[in-house]
């Protein structure tokens, strides 16, 4: 696994969809943060590719406000950073755009360079871009990297995901393909594996013998805002469950990998997804926040769920019988992502059970207030038999206060440039996730006319 850039080599990043929100809010600020910290390769270029007829200066003006809002580092190196960026105008559905791209690459790359193609466009443009990159032989090189990053949503269901994988594999090898799930780039999500496998005290308890249930909650206070065009067709299962929640589940449930190589990690995650028992719709809660139907672009009487609670089971030796409660929703009381591992009660309770006795818990707080908490019972002072729940807390802000938590995209972008797919999703993982999600969507969209449970925004 390569962890450092080769200083004698040049790198080119080509962003398709450069005028979009993702590029302005996440990609360019993340590259800047890494540049500021000295982590970018010595020689790199960013080609911002989109349809609007801009010059590079126009483009930089256009992105300025949103880009600046998302900056966490001082702006002292901005001019230097932007000297690496050029804007290129083209319609990615047209062949001519790739002639222009080829000519531009020849102009800006001083020597033959590694390339990273970033598809930050609407998903319907993935196919023309991949096909054209292939037809123009932009996907191959004897000795230089030609990697491609694909944003979510990766398909709408299993069939479309398989089709997209097949198209990618027509041109790119699996190790060149970076299917991004930004939850895997979150420092605290990565820490799950370190917590489990760098400590010997937790792993012996990490199984059905000691764990009663696992609760994976990704709650958001925001509504769907202006995204109805996408969201009303997608719904919470395609938007959050197929990717983020199932990925968190794999990190909690996977067996220890043989090493930290991408292939070992992905293989163990696949085994978890393969062991998922089909969900029983009778036990799923489908919710929709009040007011959703009034959002511009939402279909009349839409039943699209904005909230769901799914009990999932991993049918293998380690997890048999342990429910994983997956829950996510929009317009809830607060934005918080956390995983709570609830342990079994002691086999025989000696103490007063009626005083708020709680089973032990480990809470992994993914965001905000990132940290890990171990909750356990303590004797209540000055009482004969009562217990009180107390906790041992690790919090990044206090425990590691001099260390900045990079944003999810920062880690992932660097890894994609380095060619390390460890924190990206394998073709098979995507397909197995859809295999679990499709029957839930089919049930909701085709088999039942049940209305979603309506909930008041701002509640939990
Ligand atoms: C995205 C979803 O993938 O994740 C959004 O499309 C959601 O609907 C977002 O709001 C949540 O990400 P985060 O990092 O803010 O928790």
mmCIF file with all atom_site columns, N, CA and C in Angstrom, residues 39 44 56 74 93 103 106 114 127 149 160 164 179 227 260 263 272 342 353 394 403 412 427 460:
data_model
loop_
_atom_site.group_PDB
_atom_site.id
_atom_site.type_symbol
_atom_site.label_atom_id
_atom_site.label_alt_id
_atom_site.label_comp_id
_atom_site.label_asym_id
_atom_site.label_entity_id
_atom_site.label_seq_id
_atom_site.pdbx_PDB_ins_code
_atom_site.Cartn_x
_atom_site.Cartn_y
_atom_site.Cartn_z
_atom_site.occupancy
_atom_site.B_iso_or_equiv
_atom_site.pdbx_formal_charge
_atom_site.auth_seq_id
_atom_site.auth_comp_id
_atom_site.auth_asym_id
_atom_site.auth_atom_id
_atom_site.pdbx_PDB_model_num
ATOM 1  N N  . UNK A 1 39  ? 0.301   18.005 2.376   1.00 0.00 ? 39  UNK A N  1
ATOM 2  C CA . UNK A 1 39  ? 0.085   16.590 2.059   1.00 0.00 ? 39  UNK A CA 1
ATOM 3  C C  . UNK A 1 39  ? -0.167  16.314 0.584   1.00 0.00 ? 39  UNK A C  1
ATOM 4  N N  . UNK A 1 44  ? 1.121   18.975 -8.840  1.00 0.00 ? 44  UNK A N  1
ATOM 5  C CA . UNK A 1 44  ? -0.228  18.520 -9.177  1.00 0.00 ? 44  UNK A CA 1
ATOM 6  C C  . UNK A 1 44  ? -0.980  19.621 -9.918  1.00 0.00 ? 44  UNK A C  1
ATOM 7  N N  . UNK A 1 56  ? -10.790 30.503 -16.501 1.00 0.00 ? 56  UNK A N  1
ATOM 8  C CA . UNK A 1 56  ? -10.388 30.037 -15.161 1.00 0.00 ? 56  UNK A CA 1
ATOM 9  C C  . UNK A 1 56  ? -10.697 31.109 -14.118 1.00 0.00 ? 56  UNK A C  1
ATOM 10 N N  . UNK A 1 74  ? -6.405  28.837 7.246   1.00 0.00 ? 74  UNK A N  1
ATOM 11 C CA . UNK A 1 74  ? -6.204  30.220 6.801   1.00 0.00 ? 74  UNK A CA 1
ATOM 12 C C  . UNK A 1 74  ? -6.055  30.270 5.281   1.00 0.00 ? 74  UNK A C  1
ATOM 13 N N  . UNK A 1 93  ? -21.308 14.881 -22.544 1.00 0.00 ? 93  UNK A N  1
ATOM 14 C CA . UNK A 1 93  ? -22.036 13.883 -23.338 1.00 0.00 ? 93  UNK A CA 1
ATOM 15 C C  . UNK A 1 93  ? -21.561 13.909 -24.802 1.00 0.00 ? 93  UNK A C  1
ATOM 16 N N  . UNK A 1 103 ? -6.417  17.663 -25.490 1.00 0.00 ? 103 UNK A N  1
ATOM 17 C CA . UNK A 1 103 ? -5.526  18.772 -25.859 1.00 0.00 ? 103 UNK A CA 1
ATOM 18 C C  . UNK A 1 103 ? -5.115  19.554 -24.606 1.00 0.00 ? 103 UNK A C  1
ATOM 19 N N  . UNK A 1 106 ? -2.511  17.715 -22.579 1.00 0.00 ? 106 UNK A N  1
ATOM 20 C CA . UNK A 1 106 ? -1.178  17.840 -23.185 1.00 0.00 ? 106 UNK A CA 1
ATOM 21 C C  . UNK A 1 106 ? -0.573  19.198 -22.829 1.00 0.00 ? 106 UNK A C  1
ATOM 22 N N  . UNK A 1 114 ? 0.283   10.920 -13.516 1.00 0.00 ? 114 UNK A N  1
ATOM 23 C CA . UNK A 1 114 ? -0.806  10.098 -12.979 1.00 0.00 ? 114 UNK A CA 1
ATOM 24 C C  . UNK A 1 114 ? -2.085  10.901 -13.093 1.00 0.00 ? 114 UNK A C  1
ATOM 25 N N  . UNK A 1 127 ? -22.455 7.289  -17.254 1.00 0.00 ? 127 UNK A N  1
ATOM 26 C CA . UNK A 1 127 ? -22.292 6.403  -18.403 1.00 0.00 ? 127 UNK A CA 1
ATOM 27 C C  . UNK A 1 127 ? -21.577 7.091  -19.566 1.00 0.00 ? 127 UNK A C  1
ATOM 28 N N  . UNK A 1 149 ? -13.012 8.079  -9.632  1.00 0.00 ? 149 UNK A N  1
ATOM 29 C CA . UNK A 1 149 ? -13.837 8.142  -8.417  1.00 0.00 ? 149 UNK A CA 1
ATOM 30 C C  . UNK A 1 149 ? -15.288 8.317  -8.829  1.00 0.00 ? 149 UNK A C  1
ATOM 31 N N  . UNK A 1 160 ? -29.303 -1.769 -11.709 1.00 0.00 ? 160 UNK A N  1
ATOM 32 C CA . UNK A 1 160 ? -28.579 -0.615 -12.263 1.00 0.00 ? 160 UNK A CA 1
ATOM 33 C C  . UNK A 1 160 ? -27.146 -0.558 -11.721 1.00 0.00 ? 160 UNK A C  1
ATOM 34 N N  . UNK A 1 164 ? -23.780 -0.563 -13.996 1.00 0.00 ? 164 UNK A N  1
ATOM 35 C CA . UNK A 1 164 ? -22.716 0.439  -13.875 1.00 0.00 ? 164 UNK A CA 1
ATOM 36 C C  . UNK A 1 164 ? -21.367 -0.242 -13.590 1.00 0.00 ? 164 UNK A C  1
ATOM 37 N N  . UNK A 1 179 ? -15.243 3.794  -5.502  1.00 0.00 ? 179 UNK A N  1
ATOM 38 C CA . UNK A 1 179 ? -16.659 4.123  -5.224  1.00 0.00 ? 179 UNK A CA 1
ATOM 39 C C  . UNK A 1 179 ? -16.682 4.748  -3.842  1.00 0.00 ? 179 UNK A C  1
ATOM 40 N N  . UNK A 1 227 ? -33.547 19.512 -2.466  1.00 0.00 ? 227 UNK A N  1
ATOM 41 C CA . UNK A 1 227 ? -33.134 18.302 -3.187  1.00 0.00 ? 227 UNK A CA 1
ATOM 42 C C  . UNK A 1 227 ? -34.288 17.376 -3.548  1.00 0.00 ? 227 UNK A C  1
ATOM 43 N N  . UNK A 1 260 ? -4.145  -4.848 6.849   1.00 0.00 ? 260 UNK A N  1
ATOM 44 C CA . UNK A 1 260 ? -4.897  -3.621 6.588   1.00 0.00 ? 260 UNK A CA 1
ATOM 45 C C  . UNK A 1 260 ? -4.939  -3.279 5.094   1.00 0.00 ? 260 UNK A C  1
ATOM 46 N N  . UNK A 1 263 ? -7.798  -5.245 -0.082  1.00 0.00 ? 263 UNK A N  1
ATOM 47 C CA . UNK A 1 263 ? -8.484  -6.488 -0.446  1.00 0.00 ? 263 UNK A CA 1
ATOM 48 C C  . UNK A 1 263 ? -8.942  -7.244 0.800   1.00 0.00 ? 263 UNK A C  1
ATOM 49 N N  . UNK A 1 272 ? -19.785 -9.885 5.690   1.00 0.00 ? 272 UNK A N  1
ATOM 50 C CA . UNK A 1 272 ? -20.878 -9.408 6.560   1.00 0.00 ? 272 UNK A CA 1
ATOM 51 C C  . UNK A 1 272 ? -22.131 -9.172 5.716   1.00 0.00 ? 272 UNK A C  1
ATOM 52 N N  . UNK A 1 342 ? -24.924 -2.448 23.072  1.00 0.00 ? 342 UNK A N  1
ATOM 53 C CA . UNK A 1 342 ? -25.488 -2.727 24.388  1.00 0.00 ? 342 UNK A CA 1
ATOM 54 C C  . UNK A 1 342 ? -25.146 -4.158 24.789  1.00 0.00 ? 342 UNK A C  1
ATOM 55 N N  . UNK A 1 353 ? -32.776 -3.740 41.281  1.00 0.00 ? 353 UNK A N  1
ATOM 56 C CA . UNK A 1 353 ? -32.998 -3.557 39.841  1.00 0.00 ? 353 UNK A CA 1
ATOM 57 C C  . UNK A 1 353 ? -33.870 -2.351 39.546  1.00 0.00 ? 353 UNK A C  1
ATOM 58 N N  . UNK A 1 394 ? -13.871 9.070  26.201  1.00 0.00 ? 394 UNK A N  1
ATOM 59 C CA . UNK A 1 394 ? -12.777 9.618  25.387  1.00 0.00 ? 394 UNK A CA 1
ATOM 60 C C  . UNK A 1 394 ? -13.415 10.575 24.394  1.00 0.00 ? 394 UNK A C  1
ATOM 61 N N  . UNK A 1 403 ? -4.963  17.947 17.825  1.00 0.00 ? 403 UNK A N  1
ATOM 62 C CA . UNK A 1 403 ? -5.022  17.321 16.500  1.00 0.00 ? 403 UNK A CA 1
ATOM 63 C C  . UNK A 1 403 ? -6.326  17.651 15.812  1.00 0.00 ? 403 UNK A C  1
ATOM 64 N N  . UNK A 1 412 ? -10.186 10.675 1.935   1.00 0.00 ? 412 UNK A N  1
ATOM 65 C CA . UNK A 1 412 ? -10.554 9.854  0.783   1.00 0.00 ? 412 UNK A CA 1
ATOM 66 C C  . UNK A 1 412 ? -9.917  10.363 -0.503  1.00 0.00 ? 412 UNK A C  1
ATOM 67 N N  . UNK A 1 427 ? -17.009 -3.435 -5.831  1.00 0.00 ? 427 UNK A N  1
ATOM 68 C CA . UNK A 1 427 ? -18.199 -3.690 -6.667  1.00 0.00 ? 427 UNK A CA 1
ATOM 69 C C  . UNK A 1 427 ? -19.157 -4.651 -5.980  1.00 0.00 ? 427 UNK A C  1
ATOM 70 N N  . UNK A 1 460 ? -37.482 13.412 18.040  1.00 0.00 ? 460 UNK A N  1
ATOM 71 C CA . UNK A 1 460 ? -36.512 12.323 17.817  1.00 0.00 ? 460 UNK A CA 1
ATOM 72 C C  . UNK A 1 460 ? -37.273 11.008 17.593  1.00 0.00 ? 460 UNK A C  1
#
